[in-house]
């Protein structure tokens, strides 16, 4: 019998790094992410995201989060995809880690993005989950470069990128919220600059995803 993972291989991804686990987003995990987002990601006066999706009112934020992930699943293709994984700590969903790519079979690059529930921040988990994701991308999914970005007033995100080995590129001036200018620091990571840390990373389900993003399954 055909399974959901047969139809959408990213659901079968599993990345284990010590007590952390990154899993492909099943509907059950999407619901848990929605509940976590509703519980809070940042102070209401702050906005760490390029698109201010967390500004939605209670209830609507959960529906928007679910619709976003379902929509990305429906439109996933090698030429335009977002590979988002739930992050679990000892079996509990604590955040989301993803990468977005366009024309990937040619470019072999994508931009990472992530978030953690507020109660799990400041404990080094952001660095650990980014390292696990980058190991997956470089070692198993054919990435040759990974980019990221963070606002200059978001030192926590910039610190995670620095810990993992990203190097700064350009600073962009963008509109963040209505009438608000923000300075966005671009970042880039290559296999040569990647700081892996000392935690082993175990990956299952990558071969099917390689084929799904337009590569051979080796």
Coordinates of C-alpha atoms in Angstrom, one line a residue:
X1 CA 0.0 0.0 0.0
X2 CA 1.3 3.5 -0.9
X3 CA 2.1 5.6 2.2
X4 CA 2.2 9.4 2.7
X5 CA 6.0 9.2 2.7
X6 CA 6.0 7.4 -0.6
X7 CA 4.1 10.4 -2.0
X8 CA 6.1 13.1 -0.2
X9 CA 9.6 11.7 0.8
X10 CA 10.6 14.6 3.1
X11 CA 8.1 13.2 5.6
X12 CA 10.5 10.3 6.0
X13 CA 13.6 12.4 6.9
X14 CA 15.1 11.9 10.3
X15 CA 18.2 13.6 11.6
X16 CA 19.5 12.7 15.1
X17 CA 22.2 14.7 16.8
X18 CA 22.5 13.8 20.5
X19 CA 19.2 14.6 22.3
X20 CA 18.0 16.6 19.3
X21 CA 16.0 15.2 16.4
X22 CA 14.9 16.8 13.2
X23 CA 11.9 15.1 11.5
X24 CA 10.0 15.6 8.2
X25 CA 6.7 17.4 8.8
X26 CA 3.8 15.0 9.1
X27 CA 0.3 16.5 9.7
X28 CA 0.7 15.6 13.4
X29 CA 4.0 17.5 13.7
X30 CA 2.5 20.5 11.9
X31 CA -0.2 20.7 14.5
X32 CA 2.4 20.6 17.3
X33 CA 4.3 23.4 15.6
X34 CA 1.2 25.5 15.4
X35 CA 0.6 25.0 19.2
X36 CA 4.2 26.0 19.9
X37 CA 4.0 29.1 17.7
X38 CA 0.8 30.2 19.5
X39 CA 2.7 29.8 22.8
X40 CA 5.1 32.5 21.7
X41 CA 8.4 32.8 19.8
X42 CA 9.5 36.4 20.6
X43 CA 8.6 39.5 22.6
X44 CA 5.6 41.3 21.0
X45 CA 7.7 44.4 20.5
X46 CA 10.4 42.5 18.5
X47 CA 10.2 41.1 15.0
X48 CA 13.1 38.8 14.0
X49 CA 11.5 37.6 10.7
X50 CA 11.8 39.2 7.3
X51 CA 8.0 38.5 6.8
X52 CA 6.2 39.3 10.1
X53 CA 4.2 36.1 10.2
X54 CA 4.1 36.0 14.0
X55 CA 2.1 39.3 14.1
X56 CA -1.1 37.4 13.3
X57 CA -3.7 37.4 16.1
X58 CA -4.1 34.3 18.4
X59 CA -5.8 31.5 16.6
X60 CA -5.1 32.9 13.2
X61 CA -1.4 32.4 13.8
X62 CA -1.9 28.6 14.1
X63 CA -4.1 28.5 11.0
X64 CA -1.6 30.5 9.0
X65 CA 1.3 28.3 10.1
X66 CA -0.5 25.2 9.1
X67 CA -1.6 26.7 5.7
X68 CA 2.0 27.8 5.1
X69 CA 3.4 24.3 5.6
X70 CA 0.7 22.5 3.7
X71 CA 1.1 25.0 0.8
X72 CA 4.8 24.4 0.6
X73 CA 4.2 20.7 0.6
X74 CA 1.8 21.0 -2.3
X75 CA 4.1 23.1 -4.5
X76 CA 7.4 21.4 -3.7
X77 CA 9.6 20.8 -6.8
X78 CA 13.3 20.8 -7.5
X79 CA 13.0 24.2 -9.0
X80 CA 11.3 25.8 -5.9
X81 CA 11.1 24.1 -2.5
X82 CA 11.1 24.7 1.2
X83 CA 12.3 21.7 3.2
X84 CA 11.1 22.3 6.7
X85 CA 11.7 19.9 9.6
X86 CA 10.3 19.8 13.1
X87 CA 12.9 20.0 15.8
X88 CA 12.3 17.8 18.8
X89 CA 14.2 17.6 22.1
X90 CA 13.8 14.3 23.8
X91 CA 10.6 13.7 21.8
X92 CA 9.0 17.2 22.4
X93 CA 8.6 19.6 19.5
X94 CA 10.6 22.8 20.3
X95 CA 10.9 24.5 17.0
X96 CA 11.4 24.4 13.2
X97 CA 14.5 24.3 11.0
X98 CA 14.3 24.6 7.2
X99 CA 16.0 25.5 4.0
X100 CA 14.5 27.2 0.9
X101 CA 16.0 26.7 -2.6
X102 CA 15.3 27.6 -6.2
X103 CA 16.6 25.8 -9.3
X104 CA 18.5 23.6 -6.9
X105 CA 19.8 20.9 -9.4
X106 CA 21.8 23.8 -11.0
X107 CA 22.5 26.2 -8.1
X108 CA 23.2 23.7 -5.3
X109 CA 22.4 26.4 -2.8
X110 CA 19.6 27.4 -0.4
X111 CA 18.8 29.7 2.5
X112 CA 18.3 28.3 6.0
X113 CA 15.7 29.7 8.4
X114 CA 14.6 28.5 11.8
X115 CA 12.7 29.4 15.0
X116 CA 12.5 28.1 18.6
X117 CA 9.7 28.4 21.1
X118 CA 10.6 31.1 23.7
X119 CA 11.0 28.7 26.6
X120 CA 13.7 26.8 24.6
X121 CA 15.8 29.8 23.7
X122 CA 19.2 30.7 25.2
X123 CA 20.3 27.1 25.7
X124 CA 22.5 26.5 22.7
X125 CA 19.7 24.6 20.9
X126 CA 19.6 27.0 17.9
X127 CA 23.2 26.2 17.2
X128 CA 22.8 22.5 17.6
X129 CA 19.8 22.3 15.3
X130 CA 21.4 24.4 12.6
X131 CA 24.5 22.2 12.7
X132 CA 22.4 19.1 12.3
X133 CA 20.6 20.7 9.3
X134 CA 23.8 21.8 7.6
X135 CA 25.3 18.4 8.0
X136 CA 22.2 16.9 6.4
X137 CA 22.4 19.4 3.5
X138 CA 26.1 19.1 2.8
X139 CA 26.7 15.4 3.5
X140 CA 23.4 13.9 2.2
X141 CA 21.5 16.3 -0.1
X142 CA 24.1 17.7 -2.4
X143 CA 24.3 21.3 -1.2
X144 CA 27.5 23.1 -2.1
X145 CA 26.7 26.4 -0.3
X146 CA 24.2 27.5 2.3
X147 CA 23.1 31.1 2.9
X148 CA 21.2 32.8 5.7
X149 CA 20.4 36.3 7.0
X150 CA 19.5 38.0 10.2
X151 CA 18.6 41.5 11.3
X152 CA 21.4 43.4 13.0
X153 CA 19.2 43.8 16.0
X154 CA 18.9 40.0 16.4
X155 CA 22.3 39.1 18.0
X156 CA 21.0 35.6 19.0
X157 CA 20.5 34.5 15.4
X158 CA 23.7 36.1 14.2
X159 CA 25.5 34.3 17.1
X160 CA 24.1 30.9 15.9
X161 CA 25.4 31.6 12.3
X162 CA 28.8 32.6 13.6
X163 CA 29.0 29.5 15.8
X164 CA 28.3 27.3 12.8
X165 CA 30.8 29.0 10.5
X166 CA 28.7 31.3 8.3
X167 CA 30.6 34.3 7.0
X168 CA 29.0 37.8 6.6
X169 CA 28.3 39.1 3.1
X170 CA 26.2 42.2 2.4
X171 CA 23.9 44.3 4.6
X172 CA 20.6 45.1 3.0
X173 CA 18.2 47.9 3.9
X174 CA 14.6 46.5 3.9
X175 CA 11.1 47.3 5.2
X176 CA 10.4 45.0 8.1
X177 CA 7.0 46.3 9.5
X178 CA 4.9 49.2 8.2
X179 CA 7.1 52.3 8.1
X180 CA 10.1 50.5 9.7
X181 CA 13.6 50.2 8.2
X182 CA 15.7 47.2 9.2
X183 CA 19.3 46.3 8.3
X184 CA 19.6 42.6 7.3
X185 CA 23.0 40.9 7.4
X186 CA 23.6 38.4 4.7
X187 CA 25.6 35.2 5.5
X188 CA 27.1 32.3 3.6
X189 CA 28.4 28.9 4.7
X190 CA 30.5 26.4 2.7
X191 CA 31.7 22.9 3.6
X192 CA 35.2 24.4 4.2
X193 CA 34.0 26.9 6.8
X194 CA 31.3 24.7 8.4
X195 CA 32.0 24.2 12.2
X196 CA 30.6 20.8 12.8
X197 CA 31.0 20.5 16.6
X198 CA 31.6 17.2 18.4
X199 CA 28.1 15.6 18.2
X200 CA 27.6 12.8 15.7
X201 CA 24.8 13.3 13.2
X202 CA 22.8 10.3 12.0
X203 CA 20.5 10.6 9.0
X204 CA 17.8 8.3 7.6
X205 CA 15.5 8.8 4.6
X206 CA 17.9 11.1 2.6
X207 CA 18.1 8.9 -0.5
X208 CA 14.5 9.3 -1.4
X209 CA 14.7 13.1 -0.8
X210 CA 17.7 13.4 -3.1
X211 CA 15.7 12.0 -5.9
X212 CA 12.8 14.2 -5.0
X213 CA 14.9 17.4 -5.3
X214 CA 16.3 16.3 -8.7
X215 CA 19.5 14.5 -7.8
X216 CA 20.5 10.8 -8.0
X217 CA 19.7 8.8 -5.0
X218 CA 23.4 7.9 -4.1

